[in-house]
Coordinates of C-alpha atoms in Angstrom, one line a residue:
X1 CA 88.2 60.2 180.9
X2 CA 91.6 59.8 182.6
X3 CA 94.2 58.8 179.9
X4 CA 95.5 55.3 180.2
X5 CA 99.2 54.5 179.6
X6 CA 98.3 53.4 176.1
X7 CA 96.7 56.8 175.3
X8 CA 99.6 58.8 176.8
X9 CA 102.3 56.7 175.1
X10 CA 100.5 56.8 171.8
X11 CA 100.0 60.5 171.8
X12 CA 103.2 61.6 173.6
X13 CA 106.1 59.6 172.4
X14 CA 108.5 60.8 175.0
X15 CA 108.4 62.5 178.4
X16 CA 110.4 65.4 177.0
X17 CA 107.7 66.1 174.5
X18 CA 105.1 66.1 177.2
X19 CA 107.1 68.6 179.2
X20 CA 107.5 70.9 176.3
X21 CA 103.7 70.9 175.7
X22 CA 102.8 71.5 179.3
X23 CA 103.1 75.3 179.1
X24 CA 100.9 75.7 176.0
X25 CA 97.2 76.6 175.9
X26 CA 94.8 73.6 175.7
X27 CA 94.1 73.9 171.9
X28 CA 97.7 74.2 171.0
X29 CA 98.6 71.3 173.3
X30 CA 96.0 69.1 171.5
X31 CA 97.3 70.1 168.1
X32 CA 100.9 69.5 169.1
X33 CA 100.1 66.2 170.7
X34 CA 98.4 64.9 167.6
X35 CA 101.5 65.8 165.6
X36 CA 103.5 63.5 167.9
X37 CA 101.4 60.4 167.3
X38 CA 98.0 59.0 166.4
X39 CA 94.8 61.1 166.7
X40 CA 92.2 59.3 168.8
X41 CA 88.5 60.0 169.1
X42 CA 86.5 60.2 172.3
X43 CA 86.2 57.1 174.5
X44 CA 83.0 55.1 174.1
X45 CA 81.8 52.0 176.0
X46 CA 82.7 48.8 174.2
X47 CA 82.0 45.1 174.6
X48 CA 81.3 42.2 172.3
X49 CA 77.7 42.1 173.6
X50 CA 77.3 45.8 172.7
X51 CA 78.7 45.1 169.2
X52 CA 76.2 42.1 168.8
X53 CA 73.3 44.4 169.8
X54 CA 74.5 46.9 167.2
X55 CA 74.7 44.3 164.5
X56 CA 71.2 43.1 165.3
X57 CA 69.9 46.7 165.1
X58 CA 71.6 47.2 161.8
X59 CA 69.9 44.1 160.3
X60 CA 66.5 45.6 161.1
X61 CA 67.3 48.7 159.1
X62 CA 67.7 49.2 155.3
X63 CA 71.3 48.6 154.2
X64 CA 73.5 51.7 153.9
X65 CA 76.7 51.2 151.8
X66 CA 79.9 52.2 153.5
X67 CA 81.7 55.5 152.8
X68 CA 83.7 55.4 149.6
X69 CA 85.9 58.6 149.5
X70 CA 86.6 60.1 146.1
X71 CA 86.2 56.8 144.0
X72 CA 87.9 58.3 141.0
X73 CA 91.0 59.0 143.0
X74 CA 91.0 55.6 144.8
X75 CA 90.7 53.9 141.4
X76 CA 94.0 55.5 140.4
X77 CA 95.7 53.8 143.3
X78 CA 96.5 50.6 141.5
X79 CA 98.5 47.7 142.6
X80 CA 101.9 49.3 142.1
X81 CA 100.8 52.7 143.6
X82 CA 99.3 51.0 146.6
X83 CA 102.5 49.0 147.3
X84 CA 104.4 52.3 147.6
X85 CA 102.2 53.6 150.4
X86 CA 103.6 52.4 153.8
X87 CA 102.3 53.0 157.3
X88 CA 104.9 54.6 159.5
X89 CA 105.8 51.8 162.0
X90 CA 106.9 54.4 164.6
X91 CA 103.2 55.3 164.9
X92 CA 102.0 51.7 165.3
X93 CA 99.9 51.1 168.4
X94 CA 101.8 49.0 171.0
X95 CA 105.1 49.6 169.2
X96 CA 106.4 51.1 172.5
X97 CA 105.7 48.0 174.6
X98 CA 102.2 48.7 175.9
X99 CA 101.2 45.6 173.9
X100 CA 103.2 42.7 172.5
X101 CA 102.0 42.9 168.9
X102 CA 102.1 46.3 167.1
X103 CA 99.3 47.1 164.7
X104 CA 99.9 48.7 161.4
X105 CA 97.3 49.9 158.8
X106 CA 96.6 49.5 155.1
X107 CA 95.7 52.5 152.9
X108 CA 92.8 52.6 150.6
X109 CA 93.3 51.5 147.0
X110 CA 91.6 50.3 143.8
X111 CA 90.8 46.9 145.2
X112 CA 89.6 48.0 148.6
X113 CA 88.0 51.4 148.3
X114 CA 85.6 51.3 151.3
X115 CA 86.6 53.3 154.4
X116 CA 87.1 50.9 157.4
X117 CA 87.1 52.4 160.9
X118 CA 89.8 51.3 163.3
X119 CA 89.4 51.4 167.0
X120 CA 91.7 50.6 170.0
X121 CA 90.1 48.9 173.0
X122 CA 91.4 49.4 176.5
X123 CA 89.3 48.0 179.3
X124 CA 85.7 48.7 178.7
X125 CA 86.2 51.5 176.3
X126 CA 87.2 52.0 172.7
X127 CA 88.7 55.0 170.9
X128 CA 88.7 55.4 167.2
X129 CA 92.0 56.1 165.4
X130 CA 91.2 59.1 163.2
X131 CA 92.7 58.9 159.8
X132 CA 95.5 61.3 158.9
X133 CA 97.5 61.2 155.6
X134 CA 100.7 61.9 157.6
X135 CA 100.5 58.4 159.1
X136 CA 101.8 57.1 155.7
X137 CA 105.0 57.4 153.7
X138 CA 104.0 57.9 150.1
X139 CA 105.7 59.2 146.9
X140 CA 105.2 62.9 146.1
X141 CA 103.2 62.0 143.0
X142 CA 101.0 59.4 144.7
X143 CA 97.3 59.7 143.8
X144 CA 96.6 59.1 147.5
X145 CA 97.7 62.7 148.3
X146 CA 94.6 64.0 146.6
X147 CA 92.2 62.1 148.9
X148 CA 90.0 64.0 151.4
X149 CA 91.3 64.2 154.9
X150 CA 88.6 61.9 156.3
X151 CA 89.3 59.0 153.9
X152 CA 89.9 56.3 156.4
X153 CA 91.8 53.0 156.3
X154 CA 91.4 49.8 154.3
X155 CA 92.5 47.3 156.9
X156 CA 95.2 46.4 159.3
X157 CA 97.8 43.8 160.2
X158 CA 99.6 42.6 163.3
X159 CA 103.3 42.7 163.3
X160 CA 105.5 40.1 165.1
X161 CA 106.2 40.6 168.7
X162 CA 107.9 43.9 169.4
X163 CA 110.5 41.9 171.4
X164 CA 111.9 40.8 168.0
X165 CA 114.3 43.0 166.2
X166 CA 112.6 42.5 162.9
X167 CA 109.0 43.1 164.0
X168 CA 108.7 46.2 161.7
X169 CA 109.1 44.0 158.6
X170 CA 107.4 40.8 159.7
X171 CA 103.6 40.5 160.2
X172 CA 101.6 37.4 161.0
X173 CA 97.9 38.2 160.4
X174 CA 96.1 40.7 158.1
X175 CA 92.5 41.8 157.5
X176 CA 92.1 43.5 154.2
X177 CA 89.2 43.7 151.7
X178 CA 85.5 42.9 152.3
X179 CA 85.5 40.3 155.0
X180 CA 88.8 38.6 154.0
X181 CA 91.6 37.8 156.4
X182 CA 94.7 35.6 156.3
X183 CA 97.6 34.4 158.4
X184 CA 101.0 32.9 158.0
X185 CA 101.4 29.2 158.7
X186 CA 104.1 27.2 160.5
X187 CA 106.4 27.7 157.5
X188 CA 106.2 31.5 157.6
X189 CA 104.3 32.2 154.4
X190 CA 101.0 33.8 153.5
X191 CA 98.8 32.0 151.0
X192 CA 95.1 31.3 151.0
X193 CA 92.5 33.4 152.8
X194 CA 89.5 33.0 155.0
X195 CA 86.3 35.2 155.1
X196 CA 83.8 36.2 157.6
X197 CA 80.9 34.9 155.4
X198 CA 80.2 33.9 151.8
X199 CA 76.9 35.0 150.1
X200 CA 75.6 33.3 147.0
X201 CA 78.9 32.0 145.6
X202 CA 78.4 30.5 142.2
X203 CA 74.6 30.9 142.3
X204 CA 73.3 31.0 138.7
X205 CA 71.5 34.2 137.9
X206 CA 72.5 35.8 141.3
X207 CA 75.7 37.9 141.7
X208 CA 77.9 37.1 144.6
X209 CA 77.6 39.5 147.5
X210 CA 80.6 40.6 149.5
X211 CA 79.7 41.9 153.0
X212 CA 82.3 44.1 154.5
X213 CA 84.0 44.4 157.9
X214 CA 83.2 48.1 158.4
X215 CA 84.8 48.5 161.8
X216 CA 87.6 46.7 163.8
X217 CA 88.2 46.9 167.5
X218 CA 91.8 45.9 168.5
X219 CA 92.7 45.1 172.1
X220 CA 96.3 44.9 173.4
X221 CA 98.0 41.7 174.3
X222 CA 100.5 42.6 177.1
X223 CA 102.6 39.5 176.6
X224 CA 103.5 37.5 173.4
X225 CA 102.1 34.3 175.0
X226 CA 98.7 35.9 175.3
X227 CA 96.2 36.0 172.4
X228 CA 95.2 39.2 170.6
X229 CA 91.4 39.8 170.6
X230 CA 90.0 41.6 167.6
X231 CA 86.3 42.3 167.2
X232 CA 84.7 43.3 163.9
X233 CA 81.3 44.6 162.7
X234 CA 80.1 43.0 159.4
X235 CA 77.6 44.6 157.2
X236 CA 76.2 43.9 153.7
X237 CA 72.9 44.0 151.8
X238 CA 71.8 40.6 153.1
X239 CA 73.5 40.3 156.5
X240 CA 75.0 42.1 159.4
X241 CA 77.1 40.5 162.2
X242 CA 79.4 40.8 165.1
X243 CA 82.7 38.8 165.1
X244 CA 85.2 38.2 167.8
X245 CA 88.6 36.8 166.8
X246 CA 91.0 35.4 169.4
X247 CA 94.3 35.2 167.7
X248 CA 97.1 33.0 169.0
X249 CA 100.6 33.3 167.6
X250 CA 101.8 29.7 167.9
X251 CA 103.9 27.5 165.7
X252 CA 101.7 28.9 163.0
X253 CA 98.5 30.9 163.9
X254 CA 95.4 29.6 165.6
X255 CA 92.2 31.6 165.7
X256 CA 89.0 31.1 167.7
X257 CA 86.1 32.7 165.8
X258 CA 82.8 33.6 167.5
X259 CA 80.1 35.3 165.5
X260 CA 76.5 36.4 165.7
X261 CA 75.1 36.8 162.2
X262 CA 71.7 38.4 161.4
X263 CA 69.9 38.1 158.1
X264 CA 68.2 41.1 156.5
X265 CA 66.9 38.8 153.8
X266 CA 67.0 35.2 152.8
X267 CA 70.1 34.0 151.0
X268 CA 70.2 31.2 148.4
X269 CA 73.7 29.8 149.3
X270 CA 74.9 30.9 152.8
X271 CA 78.5 29.9 153.2
X272 CA 79.8 29.7 156.8
X273 CA 83.4 29.5 157.9
X274 CA 84.5 30.1 154.2
X275 CA 88.0 29.4 152.9
X276 CA 89.3 30.8 149.6
X277 CA 92.4 29.6 147.7
X278 CA 94.0 29.1 144.3
X279 CA 94.6 26.0 142.3
X280 CA 95.9 26.4 138.7
X281 CA 97.3 22.9 138.2
X282 CA 99.1 20.1 140.0
X283 CA 100.9 17.0 138.9
X284 CA 97.8 16.4 136.9
X285 CA 95.8 18.8 134.7
X286 CA 98.9 20.7 133.3
X287 CA 99.1 21.4 129.6
X288 CA 102.6 21.0 128.1
X289 CA 102.9 24.6 127.2
X290 CA 100.8 26.1 130.0
X291 CA 103.7 27.2 132.2
X292 CA 107.3 26.3 132.9
X293 CA 106.7 25.3 136.5
X294 CA 105.7 21.7 137.4
X295 CA 102.9 22.8 139.8
X296 CA 101.2 26.1 140.8
X297 CA 98.7 26.2 143.7
X298 CA 98.2 27.5 147.2
X299 CA 96.2 24.4 148.1
X300 CA 96.0 21.0 146.5
X301 CA 93.0 19.4 148.1
X302 CA 90.0 19.5 150.4
X303 CA 90.3 17.3 153.5
X304 CA 87.2 16.3 155.5
X305 CA 86.8 14.5 158.8
X306 CA 83.2 13.3 158.9
X307 CA 80.9 12.9 162.0
X308 CA 81.3 9.1 161.6
X309 CA 85.1 9.4 161.6
X310 CA 85.8 8.8 157.9
X311 CA 88.8 10.7 156.4
X312 CA 88.2 12.1 152.9
X313 CA 90.7 13.6 150.5
X314 CA 89.3 15.5 147.4
X315 CA 92.1 16.7 145.0
X316 CA 91.3 20.1 143.6
X317 CA 90.5 20.9 140.0
X318 CA 90.8 23.8 137.6
X319 CA 87.6 23.0 135.7
X320 CA 86.4 24.1 132.2
X321 CA 83.3 25.6 133.8
X322 CA 82.1 26.5 137.4
X323 CA 81.6 23.3 139.4
X324 CA 80.0 23.0 142.8
X325 CA 80.5 19.7 144.8
X326 CA 78.5 19.0 148.0
X327 CA 79.5 16.6 150.8
X328 CA 76.5 16.3 153.0
X329 CA 75.8 14.9 156.5
X330 CA 75.7 15.7 160.1
X331 CA 78.1 18.1 161.9
X332 CA 81.6 17.2 160.5
X333 CA 84.5 17.1 162.9
X334 CA 86.4 19.4 160.6
X335 CA 87.4 20.3 157.1
X336 CA 90.1 22.4 155.4
X337 CA 91.9 23.4 152.3
X338 CA 95.3 21.8 152.5
X339 CA 98.7 22.2 150.9
X340 CA 100.1 18.7 151.3
X341 CA 102.9 18.8 148.7
X342 CA 105.9 20.3 150.5
X343 CA 108.6 19.5 148.0
X344 CA 110.1 22.6 146.6
X345 CA 111.2 20.7 143.5
X346 CA 107.6 20.2 142.6
X347 CA 107.1 24.0 142.2
X348 CA 110.6 25.5 141.5
X349 CA 109.3 29.0 142.3
X350 CA 110.8 31.7 144.4
X351 CA 107.3 32.6 145.9
X352 CA 107.5 29.3 147.8
X353 CA 104.3 27.6 147.1
X354 CA 105.7 24.6 149.1
X355 CA 105.5 26.8 152.2
X356 CA 101.9 28.0 151.9
X357 CA 99.7 27.3 154.9
X358 CA 97.0 24.7 155.2
X359 CA 93.9 25.9 156.9
X360 CA 91.6 23.6 159.0
X361 CA 88.2 24.5 160.3
X362 CA 87.4 22.9 163.6
X363 CA 83.8 23.5 164.7
X364 CA 83.6 24.3 168.4
X365 CA 79.8 24.0 168.4
X366 CA 77.8 21.4 166.3
X367 CA 77.0 22.7 162.8
X368 CA 73.9 20.5 162.5
X369 CA 72.7 19.0 159.2
X370 CA 74.1 20.5 156.1
X371 CA 77.0 20.1 153.6
X372 CA 80.5 21.1 153.0
X373 CA 80.5 22.7 149.6
X374 CA 83.4 23.1 147.3
X375 CA 83.3 25.6 144.5
X376 CA 85.9 25.4 141.7
X377 CA 86.1 28.1 139.1
X378 CA 88.1 28.1 135.9
X379 CA 91.3 30.2 135.9
X380 CA 94.1 30.7 133.4
X381 CA 96.5 32.3 135.8
X382 CA 97.8 32.1 139.4
X383 CA 96.6 35.6 140.2
X384 CA 93.0 34.6 140.7
X385 CA 91.6 32.8 143.7
X386 CA 89.3 30.2 142.1
X387 CA 88.6 27.8 145.0
X388 CA 86.1 28.3 147.8
X389 CA 85.0 25.8 150.5
X390 CA 82.4 26.4 153.3
X391 CA 79.6 24.9 155.3
X392 CA 76.0 25.4 154.1
X393 CA 73.2 24.6 156.6
X394 CA 70.5 22.3 155.4
X395 CA 67.7 24.6 156.5
X396 CA 67.9 27.8 154.6
X397 CA 67.8 30.7 157.2
X398 CA 64.9 33.1 156.7
X399 CA 65.0 36.9 156.8
X400 CA 65.3 38.0 160.4
X401 CA 67.2 34.8 161.5
X402 CA 70.1 34.8 163.8
X403 CA 73.0 32.4 163.5
X404 CA 75.6 31.9 166.2
X405 CA 78.9 30.5 165.1
X406 CA 81.9 29.1 167.0
X407 CA 84.8 27.5 165.3
X408 CA 88.6 27.4 165.3
X409 CA 90.9 28.1 162.3
X410 CA 94.3 26.3 162.3
X411 CA 96.8 28.0 160.0
X412 CA 99.5 25.3 160.0
X413 CA 101.6 23.1 157.7
X414 CA 99.3 20.1 158.2
X415 CA 96.1 19.0 159.7
X416 CA 96.0 19.6 163.4
X417 CA 94.5 16.1 164.2
X418 CA 95.8 13.7 161.6
X419 CA 94.6 10.0 161.7
X420 CA 97.7 7.9 162.2
X421 CA 95.8 4.7 161.5
X422 CA 95.4 5.3 157.8
X423 CA 97.6 6.3 154.9
X424 CA 96.9 9.5 153.2
X425 CA 96.9 10.6 149.6
X426 CA 100.2 12.2 148.5
X427 CA 99.6 12.4 144.7
X428 CA 97.0 12.1 142.0
X429 CA 98.1 11.3 138.5
X430 CA 96.4 10.5 135.2
X431 CA 97.1 9.9 131.5
X432 CA 96.1 7.7 128.6
X433 CA 94.6 4.4 129.4
X434 CA 95.2 1.0 127.8
X435 CA 98.2 -1.3 127.8
X436 CA 101.7 -0.3 126.9
X437 CA 102.8 -1.5 123.4
X438 CA 99.2 -1.6 122.1
X439 CA 97.0 1.1 120.5
X440 CA 95.6 3.4 123.1
X441 CA 91.8 3.3 122.9
X442 CA 89.9 6.6 122.8
X443 CA 87.8 7.4 125.9
X444 CA 90.0 5.4 128.2
X445 CA 92.0 7.1 130.9
X446 CA 94.6 5.8 133.4
X447 CA 94.2 7.2 136.9
X448 CA 96.6 6.8 139.8
X449 CA 96.4 7.6 143.5
X450 CA 99.4 7.3 145.7
X451 CA 99.2 6.8 149.5
X452 CA 101.8 7.1 152.2
X453 CA 102.1 6.3 155.9
X454 CA 105.1 4.2 156.9
X455 CA 103.5 2.9 160.1
X456 CA 100.5 1.6 158.1
X457 CA 102.2 0.4 154.9
X458 CA 104.9 -1.5 156.6
X459 CA 102.3 -3.8 158.0
X460 CA 101.5 -5.1 154.6
X461 CA 103.1 -8.6 154.3
X462 CA 105.6 -9.1 151.5
X463 CA 103.9 -10.4 148.4
X464 CA 100.4 -9.3 149.5
X465 CA 98.6 -6.6 147.5
X466 CA 95.8 -4.7 149.1
X467 CA 92.4 -4.5 147.3
X468 CA 91.6 -1.4 145.3
X469 CA 88.0 -0.6 146.2
X470 CA 87.0 1.9 143.4
X471 CA 83.6 3.0 142.1
X472 CA 82.6 5.5 139.4
X473 CA 79.3 7.4 138.9
X474 CA 79.4 6.5 135.2
X475 CA 81.7 4.6 132.8
X476 CA 83.5 1.3 133.5
X477 CA 86.4 0.6 135.8
X478 CA 89.1 -1.6 134.1
X479 CA 92.1 -3.4 135.5
X480 CA 92.3 -2.0 139.1
X481 CA 95.5 -3.1 140.9
X482 CA 97.8 -1.9 143.7
X483 CA 101.6 -2.0 143.9
X484 CA 104.3 -0.6 146.1
X485 CA 106.3 2.3 144.7
X486 CA 110.0 1.5 144.5
X487 CA 112.4 3.0 147.0
X488 CA 109.8 4.0 149.6
X489 CA 106.7 3.1 151.7
X490 CA 104.3 4.5 149.2
X491 CA 101.6 2.4 147.7
X492 CA 99.9 3.1 144.4
X493 CA 96.4 2.3 143.3
X494 CA 95.9 2.3 139.5
X495 CA 92.9 1.7 137.3
X496 CA 91.6 2.6 133.8
X497 CA 88.3 4.4 133.4
X498 CA 86.5 3.9 130.1
X499 CA 83.8 6.6 129.6
X500 CA 82.0 8.3 126.8
X501 CA 81.2 12.0 126.6
X502 CA 82.6 14.9 128.6
X503 CA 80.2 15.0 131.6
X504 CA 82.1 14.8 134.9
X505 CA 82.7 11.4 136.6
X506 CA 82.6 11.1 140.4
X507 CA 85.3 8.6 141.5
X508 CA 85.7 7.0 145.0
X509 CA 88.6 4.8 146.0
X510 CA 90.5 3.4 149.0
X511 CA 92.9 0.5 149.7
X512 CA 91.7 -2.4 151.8
X513 CA 93.4 -5.3 153.5
X514 CA 91.5 -8.1 155.4
X515 CA 88.3 -6.0 155.2
X516 CA 90.0 -3.1 156.9
X517 CA 90.6 0.3 155.2
X518 CA 94.3 1.1 154.9
X519 CA 93.9 4.5 153.5
X520 CA 91.7 7.6 153.7
X521 CA 88.9 7.8 151.0
X522 CA 90.1 9.4 147.8
X523 CA 87.3 11.2 146.0
X524 CA 87.9 12.9 142.7
X525 CA 85.7 14.6 140.1
X526 CA 87.2 13.6 136.8
X527 CA 86.6 15.7 133.6
X528 CA 87.0 13.6 130.4
X529 CA 88.7 15.4 127.6
X530 CA 86.6 16.7 124.7
X531 CA 87.3 14.8 121.4
X532 CA 89.8 16.4 119.1
X533 CA 88.4 19.1 116.8

């Protein structure tokens, strides 16, 4: 194969180096060339269709786990040791201008020990990047130095455009660990993650399965205005699949995801377009001595746009036990895990939770009948992702099935298609019920939802109070009323809930004026407190 400019520039960093090599024998030239840059394997034909055929063939074969080099050494590369291993940006593909967005690579470590193969795509061919320890700067005493020479990579990330002076220190999308990937939003921060697929999340008696992106194929984007196309091969005990990501570096990041997924065996809970986040506590659900910060979360709610056009907001919980909520129906127009609260004073943390991205799933092909499912797991710290949301088809796919997916992920500061005709939830609050100045009755809770949209709320005539339309799956609703919040356009819906026991209560609420909804629908799963010991 004739070398393309990419291959020449990757292997020979300067014309002077090439001239020096010209007089050497072939074997010495190859060895010297590799010392100048990345070592690449032989060119092989590549296309998304070929990758899909490969995934389908894999699904017809028994599952073979990926290569895990020297597990006892990889286990020693803990969080701190892994953070000290840095890919040399001078070796990054496209750093020299052949593409707009240089790619850098992650080393193996304790939390991602499977070798992932990296390939560069040029035209109709791909060439594997052969792992070499010299690609990485690492301390002399790093456990990684003891790994075998064929260890492989853990993942990759795309740096900012090489037209920017700070591209070496700024990246905008990363694929690392199982089928996880994430991107920065419009406010420049990483936060929650997405996944290629979710298998048996929170299924009683069945451990969750984590399929792995075993290979990536990265194509160049000659200009920053063009998207980067990345293909990936997914494999796991129950599924295999081919994925194509078209990555746009916009105000935030927008990704088109196309996938063909093949089932080796039936799956109890098949989660499509899954999102993963963290919610420890918000303005509600915080114990007095839990932590010094007012709020800690990457996301504060699940937003849904139904097929019928209803807008739903479900505040997140950190429950006492694993909870799964299901929102069924026909193909939704979209859903996402949002970070709506953008006030730094509500977090007071230098990790900038107020800047974490919101991620919206926009189906590009009808999803059919099924449900958006929200899984909430208990956590006692911010280091654990405890929130998962995904689409589950109504008909459980059988072994041998093929699923074709097409959707768009918006990593932004807000929903990409907000409804300006309704006010949205900006806060959920709760405390003891009853009336001030009187004994507070046990089992009675005061619950408050606040809504904001100046264009909507300014239409409420002075002295008129919208109806609070609220229902509960159990218990009794007492004294519902609405009121404007002083010094703003925010309206507040307040009610007491009288309920026995500790079983969850499903609440549904919106504000109405002249038989017309003023707000989105607020849904909340309330967990009554257990009685004092």
